[in-house]
PDB file of C-alpha atoms in Angstrom:
ATOM      1  CA  MET A   1    -181.160 141.890  -5.022  1.00 49.00           C
ATOM      2  CA  THR A   2    -183.369 145.037  -5.326  1.00 51.00           C
ATOM      3  CA  THR A   3    -182.649 147.389  -8.147  1.00 55.00           C
ATOM      4  CA  ILE A   4    -182.000 150.939  -6.969  1.00 52.00           C
ATOM      5  CA  PRO A   5    -184.173 153.202  -9.190  1.00 60.00           C
ATOM      6  CA  SER A   6    -182.168 156.381  -8.463  1.00 76.00           C
ATOM      7  CA  PRO A   7    -178.690 157.163  -7.286  1.00 89.00           C
ATOM      8  CA  LEU A   8    -180.245 159.317  -4.562  1.00 94.00           C
ATOM      9  CA  PHE A   9    -181.295 156.205  -2.710  1.00 95.00           C
ATOM     10  CA  ASP A  10    -178.276 154.076  -3.479  1.00 96.00           C
ATOM     11  CA  VAL A  11    -176.710 152.293  -0.532  1.00 97.00           C
ATOM     12  CA  ARG A  12    -175.033 149.611  -2.477  1.00 96.00           C
ATOM     13  CA  GLY A  13    -171.591 148.683  -1.056  1.00 95.00           C
ATOM     14  CA  ARG A  14    -171.979 150.812   2.050  1.00 98.00           C
ATOM     15  CA  VAL A  15    -171.167 149.127   5.434  1.00 98.00           C
ATOM     16  CA  ALA A  16    -173.975 149.300   7.966  1.00 98.00           C
ATOM     17  CA  LEU A  17    -174.280 148.280  11.624  1.00 98.00           C
ATOM     18  CA  VAL A  18    -177.751 147.761  13.009  1.00 98.00           C
ATOM     19  CA  THR A  19    -177.676 147.249  16.729  1.00 98.00           C
ATOM     20  CA  GLY A  20    -180.210 144.832  18.283  1.00 97.00           C
ATOM     21  CA  SER A  21    -180.841 143.337  14.865  1.00 97.00           C
ATOM     22  CA  SER A  22    -180.993 139.656  15.774  1.00 96.00           C
ATOM     23  CA  ARG A  23    -184.741 139.860  16.118  1.00 93.00           C
ATOM     24  CA  GLY A  24    -187.871 142.134  15.924  1.00 91.00           C
ATOM     25  CA  ILE A  25    -187.719 145.439  14.185  1.00 95.00           C
ATOM     26  CA  GLY A  26    -183.922 145.443  14.099  1.00 96.00           C
ATOM     27  CA  SER A  27    -183.816 142.382  11.865  1.00 96.00           C
ATOM     28  CA  VAL A  28    -186.231 143.895   9.445  1.00 96.00           C
ATOM     29  CA  LEU A  29    -184.298 147.157   9.320  1.00 98.00           C
ATOM     30  CA  ALA A  30    -181.024 145.091   8.699  1.00 98.00           C
ATOM     31  CA  ARG A  31    -182.783 143.119   5.917  1.00 97.00           C
ATOM     32  CA  GLY A  32    -184.061 146.194   4.326  1.00 98.00           C
ATOM     33  CA  LEU A  33    -180.615 147.678   4.161  1.00 98.00           C
ATOM     34  CA  ALA A  34    -179.078 144.402   2.936  1.00 98.00           C
ATOM     35  CA  GLN A  35    -181.683 143.916   0.215  1.00 97.00           C
ATOM     36  CA  ALA A  36    -180.823 147.422  -0.986  1.00 97.00           C
ATOM     37  CA  GLY A  37    -177.236 146.326  -1.401  1.00 97.00           C
ATOM     38  CA  ALA A  38    -175.628 147.352   1.784  1.00 98.00           C
ATOM     39  CA  ARG A  39    -173.054 145.098   3.732  1.00 98.00           C
ATOM     40  CA  VAL A  40    -174.738 144.687   7.079  1.00 98.00           C
ATOM     41  CA  ALA A  41    -173.270 143.762  10.593  1.00 98.00           C
ATOM     42  CA  ILE A  42    -175.885 141.901  12.594  1.00 98.00           C
ATOM     43  CA  ASN A  43    -175.680 142.669  16.317  1.00 98.00           C
ATOM     44  CA  GLY A  44    -177.111 141.289  19.493  1.00 97.00           C
ATOM     45  CA  ARG A  45    -175.890 139.878  22.812  1.00 96.00           C
ATOM     46  CA  ASP A  46    -176.620 136.253  22.010  1.00 97.00           C
ATOM     47  CA  PRO A  47    -174.074 134.829  19.524  1.00 98.00           C
ATOM     48  CA  GLN A  48    -176.515 132.098  18.513  1.00 98.00           C
ATOM     49  CA  ALA A  49    -179.385 134.311  17.743  1.00 97.00           C
ATOM     50  CA  VAL A  50    -177.018 136.550  15.690  1.00 98.00           C
ATOM     51  CA  ALA A  51    -175.694 133.635  13.791  1.00 98.00           C
ATOM     52  CA  ASP A  52    -179.263 132.284  13.072  1.00 97.00           C
ATOM     53  CA  THR A  53    -180.314 135.721  11.697  1.00 97.00           C
ATOM     54  CA  CYS A  54    -177.179 135.884   9.559  1.00 98.00           C
ATOM     55  CA  ALA A  55    -177.986 132.466   8.132  1.00 98.00           C
ATOM     56  CA  MET A  56    -181.529 133.438   7.304  1.00 96.00           C
ATOM     57  CA  LEU A  57    -180.447 136.557   5.565  1.00 97.00           C
ATOM     58  CA  GLU A  58    -177.630 134.962   3.744  1.00 97.00           C
ATOM     59  CA  LYS A  59    -180.088 132.349   2.301  1.00 96.00           C
ATOM     60  CA  SER A  60    -181.907 135.294   0.540  1.00 93.00           C
ATOM     61  CA  GLY A  61    -178.642 136.569  -0.948  1.00 95.00           C
ATOM     62  CA  CYS A  62    -177.970 139.266   1.594  1.00 97.00           C
ATOM     63  CA  ASP A  63    -174.368 140.368   2.411  1.00 97.00           C
ATOM     64  CA  VAL A  64    -174.119 140.201   6.229  1.00 98.00           C
ATOM     65  CA  CYS A  65    -171.729 139.362   9.005  1.00 97.00           C
ATOM     66  CA  ALA A  66    -172.177 138.469  12.612  1.00 98.00           C
ATOM     67  CA  ALA A  67    -171.250 141.142  15.245  1.00 98.00           C
ATOM     68  CA  ALA A  68    -172.223 139.807  18.646  1.00 98.00           C
ATOM     69  CA  PHE A  69    -171.343 142.153  21.400  1.00 98.00           C
ATOM     70  CA  ASP A  70    -172.903 144.064  24.328  1.00 98.00           C
ATOM     71  CA  VAL A  71    -173.794 147.550  23.229  1.00 98.00           C
ATOM     72  CA  THR A  72    -174.091 148.705  26.826  1.00 98.00           C
ATOM     73  CA  SER A  73    -170.485 147.989  27.570  1.00 98.00           C
ATOM     74  CA  PRO A  74    -167.782 150.445  26.601  1.00 98.00           C
ATOM     75  CA  ASP A  75    -165.158 147.762  26.153  1.00 98.00           C
ATOM     76  CA  GLY A  76    -167.492 145.473  24.325  1.00 98.00           C
ATOM     77  CA  VAL A  77    -168.521 148.305  21.893  1.00 98.00           C
ATOM     78  CA  ALA A  78    -164.923 149.198  21.240  1.00 98.00           C
ATOM     79  CA  ALA A  79    -163.920 145.565  20.559  1.00 98.00           C
ATOM     80  CA  GLY A  80    -167.017 144.797  18.572  1.00 98.00           C
ATOM     81  CA  ILE A  81    -166.633 147.704  16.254  1.00 98.00           C
ATOM     82  CA  ASP A  82    -162.947 147.139  15.760  1.00 97.00           C
ATOM     83  CA  ARG A  83    -163.820 143.649  14.543  1.00 97.00           C
ATOM     84  CA  ILE A  84    -166.470 144.971  12.137  1.00 97.00           C
ATOM     85  CA  GLU A  85    -163.980 147.450  10.620  1.00 96.00           C
ATOM     86  CA  GLU A  86    -161.263 144.764  10.317  1.00 96.00           C
ATOM     87  CA  TRP A  87    -163.831 142.327   8.528  1.00 94.00           C
ATOM     88  CA  VAL A  88    -165.745 144.633   6.234  1.00 95.00           C
ATOM     89  CA  GLY A  89    -164.414 148.153   6.577  1.00 96.00           C
ATOM     90  CA  PRO A  90    -165.345 151.441   8.168  1.00 98.00           C
ATOM     91  CA  ILE A  91    -169.070 151.849   9.056  1.00 98.00           C
ATOM     92  CA  ASP A  92    -170.855 154.192   6.768  1.00 98.00           C
ATOM     93  CA  ILE A  93    -174.381 153.744   8.268  1.00 98.00           C
ATOM     94  CA  LEU A  94    -175.214 153.206  11.919  1.00 98.00           C
ATOM     95  CA  VAL A  95    -178.648 152.359  13.138  1.00 98.00           C
ATOM     96  CA  ASN A  96    -178.952 152.551  16.891  1.00 98.00           C
ATOM     97  CA  ASN A  97    -181.870 150.207  17.416  1.00 98.00           C
ATOM     98  CA  ALA A  98    -181.060 148.196  20.538  1.00 97.00           C
ATOM     99  CA  GLY A  99    -183.664 148.637  23.255  1.00 95.00           C
ATOM    100  CA  ILE A 100    -185.989 146.920  25.809  1.00 94.00           C
ATOM    101  CA  GLN A 101    -189.263 147.727  27.406  1.00 93.00           C
ATOM    102  CA  ARG A 102    -190.288 147.606  31.145  1.00 94.00           C
ATOM    103  CA  ARG A 103    -193.873 148.233  32.426  1.00 94.00           C
ATOM    104  CA  ALA A 104    -194.949 149.249  35.833  1.00 97.00           C
ATOM    105  CA  HIS A 105    -196.783 152.025  37.693  1.00 98.00           C
ATOM    106  CA  PHE A 106    -194.424 154.938  38.297  1.00 97.00           C
ATOM    107  CA  THR A 107    -194.213 154.611  42.045  1.00 98.00           C
ATOM    108  CA  GLU A 108    -193.710 150.838  41.775  1.00 98.00           C
ATOM    109  CA  PHE A 109    -190.926 151.006  39.095  1.00 97.00           C
ATOM    110  CA  THR A 110    -187.812 149.300  40.412  1.00 98.00           C
ATOM    111  CA  ASP A 111    -184.228 150.735  40.493  1.00 98.00           C
ATOM    112  CA  GLN A 112    -182.975 147.803  38.407  1.00 98.00           C
ATOM    113  CA  ASP A 113    -185.553 148.182  35.681  1.00 98.00           C
ATOM    114  CA  TRP A 114    -184.793 152.011  35.527  1.00 98.00           C
ATOM    115  CA  THR A 115    -181.097 151.188  35.172  1.00 98.00           C
ATOM    116  CA  ASP A 116    -181.585 148.451  32.540  1.00 98.00           C
ATOM    117  CA  LEU A 117    -183.810 150.744  30.520  1.00 98.00           C
ATOM    118  CA  LEU A 118    -181.222 153.615  30.542  1.00 98.00           C
ATOM    119  CA  ALA A 119    -178.479 151.231  29.644  1.00 98.00           C
ATOM    120  CA  SER A 120    -180.224 149.417  26.744  1.00 98.00           C
ATOM    121  CA  ASN A 121    -182.201 152.291  25.320  1.00 98.00           C
ATOM    122  CA  LEU A 122    -179.981 155.294  25.788  1.00 98.00           C
ATOM    123  CA  THR A 123    -176.379 154.542  26.858  1.00 98.00           C
ATOM    124  CA  SER A 124    -176.100 152.084  23.998  1.00 98.00           C
ATOM    125  CA  ALA A 125    -176.740 154.674  21.481  1.00 98.00           C
ATOM    126  CA  PHE A 126    -174.254 157.069  23.079  1.00 98.00           C
ATOM    127  CA  LEU A 127    -171.467 154.488  23.388  1.00 98.00           C
ATOM    128  CA  VAL A 128    -171.949 153.143  19.785  1.00 98.00           C
ATOM    129  CA  GLY A 129    -172.656 156.480  18.329  1.00 98.00           C
ATOM    130  CA  ARG A 130    -169.530 157.968  19.942  1.00 98.00           C
ATOM    131  CA  ARG A 131    -167.201 155.179  18.683  1.00 98.00           C
ATOM    132  CA  VAL A 132    -168.689 155.120  15.186  1.00 98.00           C
ATOM    133  CA  ALA A 133    -168.794 158.887  14.724  1.00 98.00           C
ATOM    134  CA  ALA A 134    -165.189 159.274  15.580  1.00 98.00           C
ATOM    135  CA  SER A 135    -164.320 157.154  12.538  1.00 97.00           C
ATOM    136  CA  MET A 136    -166.922 159.029  10.354  1.00 98.00           C
ATOM    137  CA  GLU A 137    -165.400 162.301  11.412  1.00 98.00           C
ATOM    138  CA  ARG A 138    -161.988 161.294  10.073  1.00 97.00           C
ATOM    139  CA  ARG A 139    -163.663 160.432   6.732  1.00 97.00           C
ATOM    140  CA  GLY A 140    -165.928 163.468   6.654  1.00 98.00           C
ATOM    141  CA  SER A 141    -169.108 161.471   5.927  1.00 98.00           C
ATOM    142  CA  GLY A 142    -171.651 159.103   7.607  1.00 98.00           C
ATOM    143  CA  LYS A 143    -175.210 158.453   8.393  1.00 98.00           C
ATOM    144  CA  VAL A 144    -176.516 157.829  11.935  1.00 99.00           C
ATOM    145  CA  ILE A 145    -180.081 156.808  12.523  1.00 99.00           C
ATOM    146  CA  ASN A 146    -181.318 156.565  16.066  1.00 98.00           C
ATOM    147  CA  ILE A 147    -184.543 154.616  16.691  1.00 98.00           C
ATOM    148  CA  GLY A 148    -186.938 156.523  18.880  1.00 97.00           C
ATOM    149  CA  SER A 149    -190.645 156.035  19.409  1.00 97.00           C
ATOM    150  CA  VAL A 150    -193.971 157.803  19.532  1.00 96.00           C
ATOM    151  CA  GLN A 151    -193.009 157.882  23.269  1.00 95.00           C
ATOM    152  CA  SER A 152    -190.294 160.277  22.244  1.00 96.00           C
ATOM    153  CA  MET A 153    -193.271 162.809  22.280  1.00 95.00           C
ATOM    154  CA  LEU A 154    -196.164 161.117  23.972  1.00 95.00           C
ATOM    155  CA  GLY A 155    -196.676 159.392  27.440  1.00 94.00           C
ATOM    156  CA  ARG A 156    -198.798 156.483  28.473  1.00 92.00           C
ATOM    157  CA  PRO A 157    -199.578 154.938  31.884  1.00 94.00           C
ATOM    158  CA  GLY A 158    -196.993 152.351  32.968  1.00 95.00           C
ATOM    159  CA  ILE A 159    -194.074 153.401  30.788  1.00 95.00           C
ATOM    160  CA  ALA A 160    -192.751 156.631  32.252  1.00 97.00           C
ATOM    161  CA  ALA A 161    -189.195 155.324  32.267  1.00 97.00           C
ATOM    162  CA  TYR A 162    -189.331 154.096  28.773  1.00 97.00           C
ATOM    163  CA  ALA A 163    -190.769 157.395  27.523  1.00 97.00           C
ATOM    164  CA  ALA A 164    -187.997 159.190  29.313  1.00 98.00           C
ATOM    165  CA  THR A 165    -185.331 157.168  27.436  1.00 98.00           C
ATOM    166  CA  LYS A 166    -187.042 157.650  24.064  1.00 98.00           C
ATOM    167  CA  GLY A 167    -187.476 161.352  24.751  1.00 98.00           C
ATOM    168  CA  ALA A 168    -183.698 161.497  25.478  1.00 98.00           C
ATOM    169  CA  ILE A 169    -183.014 159.671  22.108  1.00 98.00           C
ATOM    170  CA  ALA A 170    -184.826 162.595  20.311  1.00 98.00           C
ATOM    171  CA  MET A 171    -182.449 165.129  22.163  1.00 98.00           C
ATOM    172  CA  LEU A 172    -179.407 162.963  21.749  1.00 98.00           C
ATOM    173  CA  THR A 173    -180.192 163.078  17.974  1.00 98.00           C
ATOM    174  CA  LYS A 174    -180.241 166.884  18.007  1.00 98.00           C
ATOM    175  CA  GLY A 175    -177.174 167.207  20.079  1.00 98.00           C
ATOM    176  CA  MET A 176    -175.222 164.799  17.874  1.00 98.00           C
ATOM    177  CA  CYS A 177    -176.388 166.856  14.846  1.00 98.00           C
ATOM    178  CA  ALA A 178    -174.990 169.998  16.463  1.00 98.00           C
ATOM    179  CA  ASP A 179    -171.489 168.428  16.943  1.00 98.00           C
ATOM    180  CA  LEU A 180    -171.339 166.192  13.880  1.00 98.00           C
ATOM    181  CA  ALA A 181    -173.104 168.054  10.969  1.00 98.00           C
ATOM    182  CA  PRO A 182    -170.133 170.385  10.503  1.00 98.00           C
ATOM    183  CA  ARG A 183    -168.021 167.242   9.845  1.00 98.00           C
ATOM    184  CA  GLY A 184    -170.265 165.979   7.068  1.00 98.00           C
ATOM    185  CA  ILE A 185    -172.352 163.456   9.110  1.00 98.00           C
ATOM    186  CA  GLN A 186    -176.179 163.331   9.154  1.00 98.00           C
ATOM    187  CA  VAL A 187    -177.897 162.282  12.387  1.00 98.00           C
ATOM    188  CA  ASN A 188    -181.526 161.615  12.528  1.00 98.00           C
ATOM    189  CA  SER A 189    -184.187 159.551  14.265  1.00 98.00           C
ATOM    190  CA  ILE A 190    -187.005 157.285  13.232  1.00 98.00           C
ATOM    191  CA  ALA A 191    -189.817 157.201  15.703  1.00 98.00           C
ATOM    192  CA  PRO A 192    -192.143 154.224  15.124  1.00 97.00           C
ATOM    193  CA  GLY A 193    -195.742 154.238  16.273  1.00 97.00           C
ATOM    194  CA  TYR A 194    -197.421 150.911  17.438  1.00 95.00           C
ATOM    195  CA  PHE A 195    -195.976 148.159  15.373  1.00 95.00           C
ATOM    196  CA  ALA A 196    -197.051 144.422  15.366  1.00 93.00           C
ATOM    197  CA  THR A 197    -193.929 142.454  16.184  1.00 88.00           C
ATOM    198  CA  GLU A 198    -193.060 139.383  18.168  1.00 80.00           C
ATOM    199  CA  LEU A 199    -192.348 141.593  21.146  1.00 76.00           C
ATOM    200  CA  THR A 200    -195.723 143.254  21.009  1.00 86.00           C
ATOM    201  CA  GLN A 201    -197.749 140.281  20.118  1.00 89.00           C
ATOM    202  CA  ALA A 202    -199.405 140.197  23.560  1.00 89.00           C
ATOM    203  CA  LEU A 203    -200.763 143.722  22.985  1.00 91.00           C
ATOM    204  CA  VAL A 204    -201.787 142.916  19.417  1.00 94.00           C
ATOM    205  CA  ASP A 205    -203.713 139.967  20.801  1.00 95.00           C
ATOM    206  CA  ASP A 206    -205.476 142.133  23.433  1.00 95.00           C
ATOM    207  CA  PRO A 207    -208.818 143.121  21.729  1.00 95.00           C
ATOM    208  CA  GLU A 208    -209.224 146.205  23.915  1.00 96.00           C
ATOM    209  CA  PHE A 209    -205.667 147.492  23.319  1.00 95.00           C
ATOM    210  CA  SER A 210    -205.791 146.666  19.543  1.00 96.00           C
ATOM    211  CA  ARG A 211    -209.036 148.548  19.345  1.00 97.00           C
ATOM    212  CA  TRP A 212    -207.516 151.566  21.050  1.00 96.00           C
ATOM    213  CA  VAL A 213    -204.482 151.560  18.653  1.00 96.00           C
ATOM    214  CA  GLN A 214    -206.721 151.365  15.656  1.00 96.00           C
ATOM    215  CA  GLN A 215    -208.983 154.175  16.867  1.00 96.00           C
ATOM    216  CA  ARG A 216    -206.111 156.299  17.974  1.00 96.00           C
ATOM    217  CA  THR A 217    -204.170 155.915  14.718  1.00 97.00           C
ATOM    218  CA  PRO A 218    -205.474 157.862  11.693  1.00 98.00           C
ATOM    219  CA  ALA A 219    -204.342 155.073   9.397  1.00 98.00           C
ATOM    220  CA  GLY A 220    -206.641 152.727  11.305  1.00 97.00           C
ATOM    221  CA  ARG A 221    -204.190 149.883  11.925  1.00 97.00           C
ATOM    222  CA  TRP A 222    -201.000 148.640  13.585  1.00 97.00           C
ATOM    223  CA  GLY A 223    -197.815 149.344  11.865  1.00 97.00           C
ATOM    224  CA  ARG A 224    -196.171 146.591   9.750  1.00 95.00           C
ATOM    225  CA  VAL A 225    -192.409 146.440  10.250  1.00 94.00           C
ATOM    226  CA  GLU A 226    -191.882 146.796   6.517  1.00 95.00           C
ATOM    227  CA  ASP A 227    -193.407 150.288   6.851  1.00 97.00           C
ATOM    228  CA  LEU A 228    -190.167 151.499   8.392  1.00 98.00           C
ATOM    229  CA  VAL A 229    -187.848 150.456   5.580  1.00 97.00           C
ATOM    230  CA  GLY A 230    -188.609 153.350   3.282  1.00 97.00           C
ATOM    231  CA  ALA A 231    -187.733 155.995   5.924  1.00 98.00           C
ATOM    232  CA  LEU A 232    -184.652 154.100   6.840  1.00 98.00           C
ATOM    233  CA  LEU A 233    -183.401 153.900   3.226  1.00 98.00           C
ATOM    234  CA  PHE A 234    -184.088 157.641   2.820  1.00 98.00           C
ATOM    235  CA  LEU A 235    -182.071 158.624   5.943  1.00 98.00           C
ATOM    236  CA  ALA A 236    -179.298 156.118   5.102  1.00 98.00           C
ATOM    237  CA  SER A 237    -178.829 157.363   1.475  1.00 98.00           C
ATOM    238  CA  PRO A 238    -177.557 160.490  -0.226  1.00 98.00           C
ATOM    239  CA  ALA A 239    -181.337 161.517  -0.516  1.00 98.00           C
ATOM    240  CA  SER A 240    -181.058 162.910   3.002  1.00 98.00           C
ATOM    241  CA  ASP A 241    -177.719 164.640   2.753  1.00 98.00           C
ATOM    242  CA  PHE A 242    -179.296 168.040   3.848  1.00 98.00           C
ATOM    243  CA  VAL A 243    -181.671 166.428   6.475  1.00 98.00           C
ATOM    244  CA  ASN A 244    -180.083 166.600   9.913  1.00 98.00           C
ATOM    245  CA  GLY A 245    -181.229 166.502  13.565  1.00 98.00           C
ATOM    246  CA  GLN A 246    -184.796 165.483  12.677  1.00 98.00           C
ATOM    247  CA  VAL A 247    -187.191 162.984  14.289  1.00 98.00           C
ATOM    248  CA  ILE A 248    -189.393 161.328  11.578  1.00 98.00           C
ATOM    249  CA  TYR A 249    -192.472 159.702  13.070  1.00 98.00           C
ATOM    250  CA  VAL A 250    -193.504 156.668  11.167  1.00 98.00           C
ATOM    251  CA  ASP A 251    -196.792 156.172  13.165  1.00 97.00           C
ATOM    252  CA  GLY A 252    -199.733 156.260  10.756  1.00 98.00           C
ATOM    253  CA  GLY A 253    -200.484 159.822  11.909  1.00 98.00           C
ATOM    254  CA  MET A 254    -200.710 159.154  15.671  1.00 97.00           C
ATOM    255  CA  THR A 255    -198.657 162.144  16.734  1.00 96.00           C
ATOM    256  CA  ALA A 256    -200.363 164.527  14.258  1.00 96.00           C
ATOM    257  CA  VAL A 257    -203.854 164.288  15.833  1.00 95.00           C
ATOM    258  CA  VAL A 258    -205.542 164.584  19.200  1.00 88.00           C
TER     259      VAL A 258
END
């Protein structure tokens, strides 16, 4: 396991839940916390995918457990979090990462795609955040990290609905801070830029789009998922105890320039 150089960034023994962590960015965030010594609940809708990710992480010495439940269902959230608390204890760190993408021109966007985006990207963070924060309030401490996007600030053709949900994540973060900060809880957001993952592979492989990303990003490249782990550990650890209601853009400088 990774040696923690400073108690400021120590998350050893903390219980963490990362929603949507059976694949993609979520699995990397879960691995980062686990490698730093946290006990991490792996979540997703597909029990087999969750079990496979747990098995992979356990092989590298990570302390993880499977928590397959639907984060868009109030009953599913309540039952799933009850099981986590029964198995490993109260959740100290919540990472609201679950989300999907749908692309279409605004006037051609379907009602069902709009409903699905709201449920997966926004309602899930509300439902899981509300349930976990209630327990954190009773203990007077906790860390909530909501995963936003550069689309929390910027728009692009074809993803108006997605941008709306990610903009809402930024404001949900601030609203949660207003309610929860007096109870000793820090709520912040990480907003990734354009990252190369299995879900964005088609865009990575598109020469024109990749060229646009590289030119638009001051760092001159796509993000690597490991680039997110440092910001996550900062927000999940005592180092961020006086940081609250903030959106941290991990985007290679994209939102800093025109």
